[in-house]
């Protein structure tokens, strides 16, 4: 039985998979609006490809019981996918590097802290939304357009993910 303890989500640790969206992960911040507002600038590489467009949706996720058996992953080869939590609860982010179908050993798990969003780069393997503790709402920015933008893979064996 493969078990995996989620680690702390940070921009550096998540860099192979995409970006973390938070004030702390901003490469640039500056004051605007006559000093009233701080802008944490350009947090993520959003993409929809030449023939797609970016859309914003609301995902209302039911909480998952832990430990959670990750038995499948998916990827969106034609565009990015960002999750921005509306609430102040943690959630799980489970990913594997883009490219070849992932092995259970290549799966990585992160515990997102309240206020941290994530943006999956195109083609990054990830598990669908993994809300924790209570029903949780997320703004999701991803691609609409032609073509098959969701490929799923079943792992050779499940990876049981638990929180730290
Ligand atoms: N299917 C869908 O829109 N959601 C997934 O892509 C997900 O990552 O939650
Ligand atoms: Ni997805």
Short mmCIF file of C-alpha atoms and ligand atoms in Angstrom, two decimals:
data_model
loop_
_atom_site.label_atom_id
_atom_site.label_comp_id
_atom_site.label_asym_id
_atom_site.label_seq_id
_atom_site.Cartn_x
_atom_site.Cartn_y
_atom_site.Cartn_z
CA UNK A 1 0.00 0.00 0.00
CA UNK A 2 1.48 3.35 -1.08
CA UNK A 3 0.90 6.22 1.32
CA UNK A 4 1.87 9.86 0.75
CA UNK A 5 1.83 12.66 3.30
CA UNK A 6 1.00 16.03 1.80
CA UNK A 7 3.71 18.65 2.10
CA UNK A 8 3.45 22.40 2.48
CA UNK A 9 2.53 24.18 -0.74
CA UNK A 10 5.13 26.72 -1.84
CA UNK A 11 5.85 28.46 -5.12
CA UNK A 12 9.26 26.80 -5.41
CA UNK A 13 8.01 23.28 -4.64
CA UNK A 14 5.08 23.70 -7.07
CA UNK A 15 7.16 25.27 -9.87
CA UNK A 16 7.41 22.03 -11.94
CA UNK A 17 3.60 21.90 -12.05
CA UNK A 18 2.54 25.54 -12.37
CA UNK A 19 2.19 28.53 -10.10
CA UNK A 20 0.96 29.29 -6.59
CA UNK A 21 -1.29 32.35 -6.45
CA UNK A 22 -0.88 34.35 -3.26
CA UNK A 23 0.42 37.67 -2.06
CA UNK A 24 3.53 35.90 -0.80
CA UNK A 25 4.26 34.30 -4.19
CA UNK A 26 4.09 37.55 -6.17
CA UNK A 27 7.30 38.37 -8.04
CA UNK A 28 6.20 41.97 -8.24
CA UNK A 29 3.97 44.10 -6.03
CA UNK A 30 3.35 47.82 -6.19
CA UNK A 31 1.01 50.43 -4.87
CA UNK A 32 -1.77 51.75 -7.13
CA UNK A 33 -4.95 53.82 -6.89
CA UNK A 34 -3.28 56.74 -5.18
CA UNK A 35 -1.91 54.58 -2.38
CA UNK A 36 -5.21 52.87 -1.56
CA UNK A 37 -4.40 49.51 -3.11
CA UNK A 38 -1.48 47.10 -3.24
CA UNK A 39 -1.21 45.16 -6.54
CA UNK A 40 0.32 41.69 -6.40
CA UNK A 41 1.07 41.53 -10.06
CA UNK A 42 0.94 38.81 -12.72
CA UNK A 43 0.66 35.74 -10.51
CA UNK A 44 0.05 32.99 -13.06
CA UNK A 45 0.61 31.88 -16.64
CA UNK A 46 -2.97 31.45 -17.85
CA UNK A 47 -3.38 29.93 -21.29
CA UNK A 48 -6.13 28.63 -23.56
CA UNK A 49 -4.16 27.98 -26.76
CA UNK A 50 -4.68 29.68 -30.12
CA UNK A 51 -8.22 28.33 -30.59
CA UNK A 52 -9.58 28.49 -27.05
CA UNK A 53 -10.66 31.17 -24.63
CA UNK A 54 -10.32 31.53 -20.88
CA UNK A 55 -13.49 31.21 -18.81
CA UNK A 56 -14.25 31.61 -15.12
CA UNK A 57 -16.48 29.09 -13.32
CA UNK A 58 -17.44 28.37 -9.74
CA UNK A 59 -16.67 24.89 -8.40
CA UNK A 60 -18.50 23.85 -5.21
CA UNK A 61 -16.58 20.82 -3.93
CA UNK A 62 -17.76 18.32 -1.34
CA UNK A 63 -15.11 17.56 1.26
CA UNK A 64 -13.03 14.43 0.76
CA UNK A 65 -12.42 11.94 3.54
CA UNK A 66 -8.78 11.28 4.42
CA UNK A 67 -6.72 9.31 3.82
CA UNK A 68 -7.84 9.63 0.20
CA UNK A 69 -7.06 6.99 -2.42
CA UNK A 70 -5.73 8.70 -5.53
CA UNK A 71 -6.42 6.12 -8.22
CA UNK A 72 -6.64 8.40 -11.26
CA UNK A 73 -5.17 11.63 -12.56
CA UNK A 74 -6.16 13.88 -15.44
CA UNK A 75 -4.51 16.52 -17.58
CA UNK A 76 -5.61 19.39 -19.80
CA UNK A 77 -3.16 19.51 -22.71
CA UNK A 78 -4.72 22.53 -24.41
CA UNK A 79 -4.79 25.02 -21.57
CA UNK A 80 -4.03 25.90 -17.97
CA UNK A 81 -6.42 25.45 -15.05
CA UNK A 82 -6.41 27.70 -11.98
CA UNK A 83 -8.21 27.13 -8.65
CA UNK A 84 -8.80 30.15 -6.41
CA UNK A 85 -10.49 29.33 -3.08
CA UNK A 86 -13.26 31.65 -1.91
CA UNK A 87 -13.12 30.36 1.65
CA UNK A 88 -10.47 30.10 4.33
CA UNK A 89 -10.00 26.37 4.39
CA UNK A 90 -7.08 24.18 3.32
CA UNK A 91 -7.42 21.80 0.38
CA UNK A 92 -5.30 19.11 -1.24
CA UNK A 93 -3.39 19.49 -4.48
CA UNK A 94 -2.23 16.21 -6.05
CA UNK A 95 -0.06 16.36 -9.15
CA UNK A 96 2.48 14.52 -11.30
CA UNK A 97 4.89 15.91 -13.89
CA UNK A 98 3.61 16.53 -17.44
CA UNK A 99 4.49 14.07 -20.17
CA UNK A 100 4.53 10.30 -19.81
CA UNK A 101 1.67 8.58 -17.97
CA UNK A 102 2.53 9.00 -14.27
CA UNK A 103 3.67 6.17 -12.04
CA UNK A 104 2.40 6.06 -8.45
CA UNK A 105 5.93 7.01 -7.35
CA UNK A 106 5.80 10.23 -9.36
CA UNK A 107 2.69 11.54 -7.59
CA UNK A 108 3.18 14.59 -5.35
CA UNK A 109 0.71 15.95 -2.79
CA UNK A 110 0.54 19.41 -1.29
CA UNK A 111 -1.67 20.89 1.40
CA UNK A 112 -2.76 24.34 0.22
CA UNK A 113 -3.10 26.85 3.03
CA UNK A 114 -6.06 29.20 3.20
CA UNK A 115 -5.58 31.96 0.65
CA UNK A 116 -3.31 29.99 -1.66
CA UNK A 117 -4.53 29.37 -5.19
CA UNK A 118 -2.89 27.13 -7.77
CA UNK A 119 -2.59 27.23 -11.54
CA UNK A 120 -1.84 23.96 -13.33
CA UNK A 121 0.27 24.44 -16.43
CA UNK A 122 -1.08 22.77 -19.58
CA UNK A 123 -0.50 19.01 -19.55
CA UNK A 124 0.27 18.74 -15.83
CA UNK A 125 -1.26 15.61 -14.37
CA UNK A 126 -3.51 16.41 -11.41
CA UNK A 127 -6.39 14.98 -9.43
CA UNK A 128 -9.75 16.74 -9.72
CA UNK A 129 -10.66 19.14 -6.95
CA UNK A 130 -9.89 17.83 -3.47
CA UNK A 131 -11.74 20.01 -0.97
CA UNK A 132 -11.31 19.29 2.73
CA UNK A 133 -13.29 19.74 5.98
CA UNK A 134 -16.44 21.35 4.50
CA UNK A 135 -18.16 22.19 1.22
CA UNK A 136 -15.74 24.61 -0.44
CA UNK A 137 -16.15 27.08 -3.30
CA UNK A 138 -13.40 27.88 -5.81
CA UNK A 139 -13.21 30.24 -8.74
CA UNK A 140 -11.77 28.16 -11.58
CA UNK A 141 -10.15 29.76 -14.63
CA UNK A 142 -9.61 27.31 -17.47
CA UNK A 143 -10.12 26.81 -21.18
CA UNK A 144 -13.22 26.55 -23.33
CA UNK A 145 -12.80 25.64 -26.96
CA UNK A 146 -12.53 22.85 -29.51
CA UNK A 147 -10.62 19.65 -29.01
CA UNK A 148 -10.32 17.12 -26.21
CA UNK A 149 -8.89 19.01 -23.27
CA UNK A 150 -9.29 16.36 -20.59
CA UNK A 151 -7.33 13.09 -20.60
CA UNK A 152 -7.59 10.69 -17.69
CA UNK A 153 -5.24 7.95 -16.56
CA UNK A 154 -5.69 5.20 -13.99
CA UNK A 155 -2.66 4.70 -11.77
CA UNK A 156 -1.07 1.26 -11.58
CA UNK A 157 -2.04 1.25 -7.90
CA UNK A 158 -3.72 3.79 -5.65
CA UNK A 159 -1.72 6.33 -3.66
CA UNK A 160 -3.27 6.98 -0.24
CA UNK A 161 -2.83 10.66 0.53
CA UNK A 162 -2.97 11.98 4.08
CA UNK A 163 -2.52 15.42 5.57
CA UNK A 164 0.64 16.25 7.54
N1 LIG B 1 -13.71 18.46 -14.93
C1 LIG B 1 -13.44 19.65 -14.47
O1 LIG B 1 -13.87 20.64 -15.01
N2 LIG B 1 -12.64 19.73 -13.35
C2 LIG B 1 -11.36 19.08 -13.29
O2 LIG B 1 -10.61 19.46 -14.45
C3 LIG B 1 -10.62 19.44 -12.06
O3 LIG B 1 -9.36 19.56 -12.11
O4 LIG B 1 -11.29 19.56 -10.99
NI1 LIG B 2 -8.60 19.53 -14.03
#
